Short mmCIF file of C-alpha atoms in Angstrom, two decimals:
data_model
loop_
_atom_site.label_atom_id
_atom_site.label_comp_id
_atom_site.label_asym_id
_atom_site.label_seq_id
_atom_site.Cartn_x
_atom_site.Cartn_y
_atom_site.Cartn_z
CA UNK A 7 87.50 182.19 198.75
CA UNK A 8 85.31 184.95 197.66
CA UNK A 9 86.02 188.73 196.62
CA UNK A 10 85.48 190.90 199.41
CA UNK A 11 84.12 194.49 199.78
CA UNK A 12 87.39 196.16 198.20
CA UNK A 13 87.20 193.69 195.32
CA UNK A 14 90.19 191.79 196.41
CA UNK A 15 90.09 187.73 197.35
CA UNK A 16 89.38 187.02 200.89
CA UNK A 17 89.18 183.85 202.74
CA UNK A 18 86.40 183.48 205.47
CA UNK A 19 88.19 180.19 206.83
CA UNK A 20 91.90 180.82 206.28
CA UNK A 21 94.55 182.70 208.41
CA UNK A 22 95.89 184.47 205.20
CA UNK A 23 95.02 184.33 201.17
CA UNK A 24 97.88 182.50 199.63
CA UNK A 25 100.15 184.75 197.65
CA UNK A 26 103.62 184.61 196.01
CA UNK A 27 104.10 187.92 197.97
CA UNK A 28 103.66 186.19 201.35
CA UNK A 29 105.21 182.97 200.29
CA UNK A 30 102.00 180.81 200.52
CA UNK A 31 102.00 180.53 197.05
CA UNK A 32 105.01 178.91 194.68
CA UNK A 33 105.47 177.94 191.22
CA UNK A 34 106.26 174.29 190.85
CA UNK A 35 107.18 171.97 188.17
CA UNK A 36 104.63 168.99 187.86
CA UNK A 37 105.55 165.34 187.09
CA UNK A 38 104.81 165.72 183.44
CA UNK A 39 106.93 169.03 183.07
CA UNK A 40 104.14 171.52 183.12
CA UNK A 41 104.19 174.37 185.26
CA UNK A 42 101.83 174.52 188.29
CA UNK A 43 101.51 176.37 191.25
CA UNK A 44 101.14 175.11 195.13
CA UNK A 45 99.17 176.98 197.74
CA UNK A 46 99.76 176.20 201.31
CA UNK A 47 96.58 177.03 203.34
CA UNK A 48 96.09 177.28 207.26
CA UNK A 49 92.52 177.27 208.49
CA UNK A 50 91.67 179.75 211.38
CA UNK A 51 91.69 178.06 214.94
CA UNK A 52 88.34 179.62 216.17
CA UNK A 53 86.09 178.25 213.58
CA UNK A 54 83.35 175.75 214.37
CA UNK A 55 80.42 174.28 212.82
CA UNK A 56 76.91 175.12 214.48
CA UNK A 57 76.79 171.84 216.40
CA UNK A 58 80.26 172.78 218.13
CA UNK A 59 82.38 170.53 215.89
CA UNK A 60 85.74 172.16 214.69
CA UNK A 61 86.11 173.26 211.10
CA UNK A 62 89.25 171.12 210.07
CA UNK A 63 91.09 170.19 206.90
CA UNK A 64 89.18 166.80 206.64
CA UNK A 65 86.13 169.15 205.91
CA UNK A 66 87.93 170.92 203.15
CA UNK A 67 89.08 167.58 201.60
CA UNK A 68 85.57 166.68 201.52
CA UNK A 69 84.71 169.59 199.57
CA UNK A 70 87.17 169.19 197.05
CA UNK A 71 86.30 165.49 196.62
CA UNK A 72 82.43 166.25 196.15
CA UNK A 73 83.24 169.37 193.80
CA UNK A 74 85.67 167.10 191.39
CA UNK A 75 83.63 164.06 191.43
CA UNK A 76 81.75 163.65 187.89
CA UNK A 77 79.70 161.09 189.37
CA UNK A 78 77.91 163.88 191.61
CA UNK A 79 75.04 165.27 189.67
CA UNK A 80 74.50 168.85 189.04
CA UNK A 81 77.97 169.64 190.53
CA UNK A 82 78.33 173.67 190.06
CA UNK A 83 82.10 173.48 191.06
CA UNK A 84 83.16 170.62 188.63
CA UNK A 85 84.64 172.48 185.87
CA UNK A 86 86.41 174.87 187.62
CA UNK A 87 87.90 172.68 190.32
CA UNK A 88 89.55 170.43 187.53
CA UNK A 89 92.15 172.89 187.75
CA UNK A 90 93.07 171.56 191.22
CA UNK A 91 95.62 168.54 190.50
CA UNK A 92 95.47 167.50 194.35
CA UNK A 93 94.81 168.35 198.04
CA UNK A 94 96.91 166.96 200.66
CA UNK A 95 96.64 167.43 204.33
CA UNK A 96 99.10 168.39 206.52
CA UNK A 97 97.28 168.41 209.80
CA UNK A 98 94.05 169.39 211.21
CA UNK A 99 94.63 173.10 210.40
CA UNK A 100 96.97 173.01 207.19
CA UNK A 101 96.91 171.67 203.86
CA UNK A 102 98.30 172.06 200.34
CA UNK A 103 96.51 172.68 197.03
CA UNK A 104 98.47 171.93 193.79
CA UNK A 105 97.20 173.84 190.60
CA UNK A 106 97.79 171.81 187.42
CA UNK A 107 98.40 174.95 185.40
CA UNK A 108 99.40 178.78 186.00
CA UNK A 109 96.23 180.64 186.42
CA UNK A 110 95.96 184.41 187.34
CA UNK A 111 93.19 183.77 189.91
CA UNK A 112 95.46 181.18 191.83
CA UNK A 113 94.64 182.76 194.89
CA UNK A 114 90.81 181.52 194.89
CA UNK A 115 91.42 177.97 194.50
CA UNK A 116 90.74 176.91 197.88
CA UNK A 117 87.86 174.62 198.02
CA UNK A 118 84.89 175.06 200.27
CA UNK A 119 84.48 173.18 203.61
CA UNK A 120 81.72 170.57 203.93
CA UNK A 121 81.11 168.99 207.25
CA UNK A 122 82.64 165.48 206.92
CA UNK A 123 81.17 164.73 210.45
CA UNK A 124 77.63 164.82 208.64
CA UNK A 125 78.20 164.59 204.93
CA UNK A 126 81.20 162.23 204.74
CA UNK A 127 79.38 158.84 205.05
CA UNK A 128 76.39 159.97 202.83
CA UNK A 129 78.80 160.86 199.89
CA UNK A 130 80.99 158.01 200.33
CA UNK A 131 78.27 155.31 200.38
CA UNK A 132 76.52 156.71 197.19
CA UNK A 133 78.19 159.43 195.17
CA UNK A 134 75.70 159.12 192.38
CA UNK A 135 72.92 160.01 194.43
CA UNK A 136 74.34 162.42 196.82
CA UNK A 137 72.72 165.42 195.28
CA UNK A 138 69.53 163.76 196.56
CA UNK A 139 70.50 162.35 199.90
CA UNK A 140 72.87 165.12 201.35
CA UNK A 141 71.31 166.55 204.55
CA UNK A 142 71.59 169.97 202.86
CA UNK A 143 68.45 168.59 200.83
CA UNK A 144 66.69 166.16 203.41
CA UNK A 145 67.46 168.03 206.49
CA UNK A 146 68.67 171.60 205.80
CA UNK A 147 67.93 172.69 209.23
CA UNK A 148 70.72 170.34 210.71
CA UNK A 149 73.05 172.94 212.79
CA UNK A 150 76.33 171.27 211.88
CA UNK A 151 75.88 172.05 208.08
CA UNK A 152 76.82 175.74 208.86
CA UNK A 153 80.09 177.53 210.20
CA UNK A 154 79.11 181.26 209.62
CA UNK A 155 77.72 183.33 212.23
CA UNK A 156 74.27 182.26 211.57
CA UNK A 157 72.78 178.85 210.83
CA UNK A 158 69.41 177.75 209.29
CA UNK A 159 66.54 177.90 211.65
CA UNK A 160 63.16 177.55 209.91
CA UNK A 161 62.29 177.68 206.37
CA UNK A 162 59.35 177.09 204.09
CA UNK A 163 60.15 176.36 200.45
CA UNK A 164 59.32 179.18 198.23
CA UNK A 165 58.16 181.27 201.23
CA UNK A 166 60.93 182.32 203.82
CA UNK A 167 64.33 181.15 205.42
CA UNK A 168 64.87 182.08 208.90
CA UNK A 169 68.64 182.01 210.23
CA UNK A 170 69.68 182.08 213.98
CA UNK A 171 72.81 182.84 215.64
CA UNK A 172 75.48 180.00 215.53
CA UNK A 173 76.27 179.65 219.28
CA UNK A 174 79.92 178.31 218.33
CA UNK A 175 80.81 181.51 216.00
CA UNK A 176 83.91 183.08 217.46
CA UNK A 177 83.98 186.02 215.15
CA UNK A 178 82.21 189.34 215.57
CA UNK A 179 79.00 188.76 217.59
CA UNK A 180 75.74 189.26 215.30
CA UNK A 181 73.66 192.10 216.50
CA UNK A 182 70.38 190.36 215.48
CA UNK A 183 69.33 187.05 217.23
CA UNK A 184 67.62 185.99 213.88
CA UNK A 185 67.01 187.30 210.31
CA UNK A 186 64.57 186.02 208.03
CA UNK A 187 64.59 186.15 204.26
CA UNK A 188 61.17 186.29 202.50
CA UNK A 189 60.56 184.99 198.64
CA UNK A 190 58.08 187.32 197.11
CA UNK A 191 56.66 186.37 193.86
CA UNK A 192 56.62 189.85 191.88
CA UNK A 193 57.98 193.28 192.43
CA UNK A 194 54.61 194.88 193.03
CA UNK A 195 54.05 192.45 195.92
CA UNK A 196 57.84 193.17 197.18
CA UNK A 197 57.00 196.83 197.47
CA UNK A 198 53.70 196.04 199.16
CA UNK A 199 55.60 194.01 201.67
CA UNK A 200 57.93 197.16 202.28
CA UNK A 201 55.34 199.53 202.72
CA UNK A 202 53.30 197.29 205.15
CA UNK A 203 56.52 196.60 207.34
CA UNK A 204 56.45 192.92 206.77
CA UNK A 205 59.75 193.52 205.33
CA UNK A 206 62.38 195.65 206.54
CA UNK A 207 64.79 196.18 203.64
CA UNK A 208 65.10 195.08 200.07
CA UNK A 209 68.68 193.91 198.97
CA UNK A 210 70.06 195.31 195.84
CA UNK A 211 71.36 191.95 194.47
CA UNK A 212 67.88 191.04 193.92
CA UNK A 213 64.46 192.58 194.45
CA UNK A 214 63.26 195.88 192.79
CA UNK A 215 64.68 197.21 189.35
CA UNK A 216 66.54 200.50 189.74
CA UNK A 217 63.77 202.44 187.99
CA UNK A 218 61.23 201.02 190.59
CA UNK A 219 63.51 202.22 193.21
CA UNK A 220 63.97 205.58 191.94
CA UNK A 221 60.10 206.04 191.89
CA UNK A 222 60.04 204.59 195.45
CA UNK A 223 62.75 207.33 196.41
CA UNK A 224 60.96 210.14 194.88
CA UNK A 225 57.76 209.03 197.00
CA UNK A 226 59.30 207.93 200.12
CA UNK A 227 62.89 209.46 200.10
CA UNK A 228 62.76 210.61 203.79
CA UNK A 229 61.42 207.18 205.41
CA UNK A 230 64.17 205.11 204.06
CA UNK A 231 67.79 204.74 202.94
CA UNK A 232 68.47 204.20 199.18
CA UNK A 233 71.76 203.23 198.19
CA UNK A 234 73.01 202.56 194.58
CA UNK A 235 75.81 200.52 193.92
CA UNK A 236 77.43 200.39 190.58
CA UNK A 237 79.16 197.13 189.83
CA UNK A 238 79.96 194.50 187.17
CA UNK A 239 76.58 193.80 185.73
CA UNK A 240 77.35 194.67 182.21
CA UNK A 241 74.06 195.50 180.25
CA UNK A 242 74.76 195.38 176.58
CA UNK A 243 73.72 194.32 172.88
CA UNK A 244 75.21 191.20 171.87
CA UNK A 245 75.44 190.85 168.05
CA UNK A 246 75.11 188.09 165.67
CA UNK A 247 78.14 188.43 163.41
CA UNK A 248 76.55 185.97 160.82
CA UNK A 249 73.97 188.96 159.93
CA UNK A 250 75.03 190.53 156.77
CA UNK A 251 74.70 193.91 158.56
CA UNK A 252 75.97 193.27 161.79
CA UNK A 253 79.14 191.69 160.36
CA UNK A 254 80.41 194.80 159.10
CA UNK A 255 82.58 196.48 161.75
CA UNK A 256 81.63 200.04 160.28
CA UNK A 257 77.92 199.33 160.42
CA UNK A 258 78.26 198.39 164.25
CA UNK A 259 80.08 201.79 164.81
CA UNK A 260 77.21 203.36 163.02
CA UNK A 261 74.68 201.85 165.23
CA UNK A 262 76.39 202.85 168.34
CA UNK A 263 76.95 206.34 166.94
CA UNK A 264 73.22 206.50 166.40
CA UNK A 265 72.19 206.10 170.06
CA UNK A 266 72.29 208.86 172.61
CA UNK A 267 73.36 206.28 175.54
CA UNK A 268 74.02 209.00 177.91
CA UNK A 269 70.64 210.20 177.65
CA UNK A 270 69.29 207.02 177.93
CA UNK A 271 71.00 206.39 181.38
CA UNK A 272 70.13 209.94 182.63
CA UNK A 273 66.37 209.85 181.58
CA UNK A 274 65.57 206.23 182.51
CA UNK A 275 67.90 205.64 185.50
CA UNK A 276 68.44 209.56 186.67
CA UNK A 277 72.25 209.03 185.96
CA UNK A 278 72.55 206.08 188.40
CA UNK A 279 74.05 203.75 185.96
CA UNK A 280 77.70 203.92 184.65
CA UNK A 281 78.15 204.40 180.80
CA UNK A 282 80.17 201.54 179.31
CA UNK A 283 82.55 201.74 176.55
CA UNK A 284 83.68 198.13 177.01
CA UNK A 285 82.73 195.35 178.88
CA UNK A 286 85.33 196.18 181.86
CA UNK A 287 83.70 198.27 184.54
CA UNK A 288 85.64 201.44 185.68
CA UNK A 289 85.70 199.82 189.10
CA UNK A 290 87.67 196.77 187.92
CA UNK A 291 91.35 195.86 188.16
CA UNK A 292 93.09 196.79 184.83
CA UNK A 293 90.44 199.40 183.55
CA UNK A 294 91.67 201.97 180.96
CA UNK A 295 90.26 205.04 179.83
CA UNK A 296 92.31 204.87 176.70
CA UNK A 297 89.73 203.31 174.47
CA UNK A 298 87.83 204.82 171.30
CA UNK A 299 84.32 205.97 172.71
CA UNK A 300 81.26 206.69 170.79
CA UNK A 301 79.20 209.63 171.99
CA UNK A 302 75.88 210.28 170.08
CA UNK A 303 77.03 211.76 166.70
CA UNK A 304 74.46 211.26 164.00
CA UNK A 305 77.11 212.61 161.41
CA UNK A 306 79.61 210.40 162.44
CA UNK A 307 76.98 207.44 162.24
CA UNK A 308 76.27 208.29 158.58
CA UNK A 309 79.72 208.46 157.73
CA UNK A 310 80.05 204.73 159.06
CA UNK A 311 76.96 203.48 157.42
CA UNK A 312 78.46 205.02 154.12
CA UNK A 313 81.92 203.52 154.84
CA UNK A 314 79.93 200.00 155.07
CA UNK A 315 78.25 200.54 151.95
CA UNK A 316 74.77 202.04 152.98
CA UNK A 317 72.91 205.10 152.12
CA UNK A 318 69.85 206.95 153.14
CA UNK A 319 67.01 206.84 150.56
CA UNK A 320 63.46 207.98 151.27
CA UNK A 321 64.32 208.23 154.96
CA UNK A 322 65.46 204.64 155.07
CA UNK A 323 68.93 203.24 155.47
CA UNK A 324 69.44 200.93 152.57
CA UNK A 325 72.35 198.44 151.36
CA UNK A 326 74.05 198.59 148.14
CA UNK A 327 71.21 196.79 146.38
CA UNK A 328 68.57 199.06 147.54
CA UNK A 329 67.22 196.98 150.25
CA UNK A 330 66.03 198.67 153.54
CA UNK A 331 67.79 197.43 156.80
CA UNK A 332 65.79 195.67 159.19
CA UNK A 333 67.19 194.28 162.55
CA UNK A 334 65.55 191.90 165.26
CA UNK A 335 65.92 193.12 169.00
CA UNK A 336 65.46 190.41 171.35
CA UNK A 337 65.49 190.34 175.14
CA UNK A 338 63.80 188.66 178.05
CA UNK A 339 59.84 189.09 178.08
CA UNK A 340 58.24 190.74 180.95
CA UNK A 341 61.42 192.90 181.90
CA UNK A 342 59.80 196.19 182.07
CA UNK A 343 63.17 198.18 182.26
CA UNK A 344 64.56 196.30 179.39
CA UNK A 345 61.41 196.78 177.26
CA UNK A 346 61.70 200.84 177.94
CA UNK A 347 65.35 200.74 176.85
CA UNK A 348 64.26 198.63 173.70
CA UNK A 349 61.76 201.20 172.96
CA UNK A 350 64.46 204.01 173.20
CA UNK A 351 66.77 202.06 170.96
CA UNK A 352 64.09 201.51 168.43
CA UNK A 353 63.15 205.10 168.50
CA UNK A 354 66.75 206.50 167.88
CA UNK A 355 67.65 203.87 165.30
CA UNK A 356 64.38 204.88 163.54
CA UNK A 357 65.59 208.23 163.23
CA UNK A 358 68.51 206.71 161.20
CA UNK A 359 66.16 205.08 158.93
CA UNK A 360 66.83 201.70 160.47
CA UNK A 361 63.67 199.45 161.15
CA UNK A 362 63.84 197.48 164.17
CA UNK A 363 61.44 194.74 165.07
CA UNK A 364 61.35 193.77 168.87
CA UNK A 365 61.11 189.98 169.64
CA UNK A 366 61.00 189.01 173.49
CA UNK A 367 61.00 185.60 174.92
CA UNK A 368 60.67 183.92 178.32
CA UNK A 369 64.11 183.90 180.07
CA UNK A 370 64.20 180.03 179.98
CA UNK A 371 63.71 180.11 176.26
CA UNK A 372 66.06 183.03 175.42
CA UNK A 373 69.08 182.01 177.50
CA UNK A 374 68.36 178.22 177.51
CA UNK A 375 67.95 177.94 173.74
CA UNK A 376 68.07 181.05 171.65
CA UNK A 377 71.09 182.46 172.82
CA UNK A 378 72.83 179.07 173.76
CA UNK A 379 72.21 177.79 170.00
CA UNK A 380 72.83 181.22 168.51
CA UNK A 381 69.19 181.63 167.08
CA UNK A 382 69.07 185.49 167.57
CA UNK A 383 69.36 186.90 164.25
CA UNK A 384 70.32 190.52 165.17
CA UNK A 385 70.76 191.91 168.63
CA UNK A 386 70.13 190.52 171.95
CA UNK A 387 69.86 192.81 174.92
CA UNK A 388 71.08 191.12 178.23
CA UNK A 389 73.69 191.61 180.95
CA UNK A 390 76.81 189.49 181.90
CA UNK A 391 77.77 189.27 185.64
CA UNK A 392 81.38 188.32 186.69
CA UNK A 393 83.71 188.28 189.61
CA UNK A 394 86.25 191.20 189.72
CA UNK A 395 89.43 190.88 187.38
CA UNK A 396 87.91 188.10 185.30
CA UNK A 397 88.99 187.92 181.65
CA UNK A 398 86.13 187.80 179.18
CA UNK A 399 87.56 184.61 177.80
CA UNK A 400 84.33 182.59 177.63
CA UNK A 401 82.52 185.45 175.88
CA UNK A 402 85.23 186.60 173.43
CA UNK A 403 87.48 183.65 172.88
CA UNK A 404 86.78 181.83 169.31
CA UNK A 405 87.07 178.65 171.12
CA UNK A 406 83.89 179.52 172.99
CA UNK A 407 81.61 179.91 169.92
CA UNK A 408 78.84 177.67 170.50
CA UNK A 409 78.36 174.98 167.76
CA UNK A 410 76.34 171.93 167.21
CA UNK A 411 79.73 169.99 167.19
CA UNK A 412 80.53 171.18 170.68
CA UNK A 413 77.15 170.72 171.91
CA UNK A 414 76.45 174.38 172.00
CA UNK A 415 79.13 174.97 174.62
CA UNK A 416 80.74 178.32 175.37
CA UNK A 417 79.23 181.59 175.66
CA UNK A 418 80.46 183.62 172.61
CA UNK A 419 77.16 184.08 171.12
CA UNK A 420 78.34 186.65 168.55
CA UNK A 421 80.71 184.24 166.87
CA UNK A 422 83.31 186.75 167.48
CA UNK A 423 86.84 185.51 166.22
CA UNK A 424 89.98 187.66 166.14
CA UNK A 425 93.29 185.83 166.54
CA UNK A 426 94.84 188.82 168.45
CA UNK A 427 92.16 188.88 171.08
CA UNK A 428 92.32 185.03 171.30
CA UNK A 429 96.24 185.41 171.99
CA UNK A 430 95.55 188.07 174.48
CA UNK A 431 93.06 186.05 176.50
CA UNK A 432 95.26 182.95 176.34
CA UNK A 433 98.03 185.12 177.63
CA UNK A 434 96.07 186.93 180.54
CA UNK A 435 94.87 183.57 182.01
CA UNK A 436 98.42 182.63 182.92
CA UNK A 437 99.77 186.03 183.50
CA UNK A 438 100.72 186.29 187.34
CA UNK A 439 102.42 189.65 187.47
CA UNK A 440 99.82 192.41 188.34
CA UNK A 441 101.29 195.07 186.06
CA UNK A 442 101.59 192.78 183.16
CA UNK A 443 97.93 191.67 183.59
CA UNK A 444 96.83 195.38 183.89
CA UNK A 445 98.64 195.94 180.51
CA UNK A 446 96.80 192.86 178.86
CA UNK A 447 93.56 194.14 180.30
CA UNK A 448 93.93 197.34 178.83
CA UNK A 449 94.96 195.65 175.44
CA UNK A 450 91.86 193.66 175.49
CA UNK A 451 89.61 196.76 176.01
CA UNK A 452 91.28 198.63 173.10
CA UNK A 453 90.63 195.73 170.79
CA UNK A 454 87.16 195.29 172.20
CA UNK A 455 86.19 199.20 171.68
CA UNK A 456 87.51 198.90 168.05
CA UNK A 457 85.81 195.55 167.11
CA UNK A 458 82.59 196.07 169.05
CA UNK A 459 81.81 192.13 169.34
CA UNK A 460 78.93 193.66 171.41
CA UNK A 461 77.53 197.25 171.70
CA UNK A 462 78.20 198.41 175.40
CA UNK A 463 75.32 200.23 177.11
CA UNK A 464 75.74 200.73 180.82
CA UNK A 465 76.82 199.07 184.03
CA UNK A 466 73.84 198.30 186.27
CA UNK A 467 73.76 199.33 189.86
CA UNK A 468 72.28 197.40 192.79
CA UNK A 469 69.43 199.23 194.43
CA UNK A 470 69.27 198.70 198.10
CA UNK A 471 66.05 200.05 200.23
CA UNK A 472 67.07 199.98 203.82
CA UNK A 473 65.29 201.09 207.00
CA UNK A 474 66.65 204.19 208.66
CA UNK A 475 67.71 202.47 211.46
CA UNK A 476 69.81 199.60 209.89
CA UNK A 477 73.43 200.20 209.65
CA UNK A 478 76.35 198.26 208.49
CA UNK A 479 75.31 196.93 205.07
CA UNK A 480 77.97 197.18 202.68
CA UNK A 481 76.95 196.56 199.03
CA UNK A 482 79.71 195.02 196.94
CA UNK A 483 78.84 195.63 193.47
CA UNK A 484 79.94 192.10 192.35
CA UNK A 485 78.65 188.66 192.21
CA UNK A 486 79.38 188.05 196.19
CA UNK A 487 76.59 189.70 198.16
CA UNK A 488 76.52 192.06 201.12
CA UNK A 489 75.03 188.94 203.29
CA UNK A 490 78.63 187.51 203.65
CA UNK A 491 79.22 190.31 206.34
CA UNK A 492 75.84 189.99 208.08
CA UNK A 493 77.54 190.11 211.18
CA UNK A 494 78.20 193.80 210.82
CA UNK A 495 74.49 194.74 210.37
CA UNK A 496 73.16 196.60 213.43
CA UNK A 497 70.66 199.18 214.51
CA UNK A 498 71.72 202.94 214.71
CA UNK A 499 73.42 203.83 217.83
CA UNK A 500 74.43 200.23 218.52
#
């Protein structure tokens, strides 16, 4: 189950997505008295693994068993799939999924299918070492591992993957016999590959940065198609609320009033990024414009700083003790776009008398230790990615503040703690009515804009570079990439 091009749940393998409206989802009372949800799922008849074996509920059951088995190392679905209380097979094409609590995204809890005729015995014989023994690792070119329009053909680790048509695919016939995906080490080399013709397209989900694509369009605008798809990638400044300056709401508001974010977006990205006022994209479900906004206004910035107890002396912003304000601004080292953004922010805050020191780290250190253990002392520039209609529970709920006691779990790196926000997040997680959910989302955004647990910058756009002859590529703007509809790709005129 994924989110589709229209930002609504779709199921590649199901006849219908289970909902309360179509009767395939219903509320039930569990044995312990809690309220759960039961889903009835029917698989499509004409779906086959690429070795000709039909996809059945037995394959979905195996996918569920593997994803909920804590013995399987590196299991990416383990935490989420604990919401599934049980999965029961009715017949080869029908099954029931029982969820052990009310969850807003109940429609998405259909486990992935894994071919039991290939993987079943491997898993059951040695669950602890399944991650090493699975055919997806030891023999990934095995046809029966795939059920989409293409299957893996040839590959070279770290170099390329070639996919070829699945002869047993019964959906829309793919136009291309095969498609190759290349791994290119850096963006300069990637651009060289494009210009030499050794690659035909650069997907926006990963590839060139937006500023690089803009420069490429300036030079070669008539030779390629350029698509900029605004999405959910939320570029922002996480604050450390333990910082004595950043802990003051008025100071955070002063910081935001001090920067011309629209100018930043216009000058660096030619207006192709959407200005953010909260962490909710204008394209997402529940978005509201009814929030306080912070346009560039040095006068209002000064008022907020004064409200927080600061003043400007000798061109510097000082606190009540006369100490000049200094802030650290961190991000991922080597990211030229973020380095440009940092320089703009540093320059604009300097005009307000604030000294900002840039301190960047390799991504593995920045994300793997510094943010995780809340070692950033000031501001942290990075982005969050999510699926549509996802409440920001992991980043804003007080229970998700990383601490040594919880082994640095959670992603509330700011240490934001507002009981009203916690209550809204708890409520929206179990709210099933769409209108109620939209109202809760609006309330969350209003508190976010007032409290500023992070300083919003913009929503990033995925930047696609396509040959003129390629049609049918539809960017989504969210975490599920355009390749989910690769069978729609074709040459112009076909």
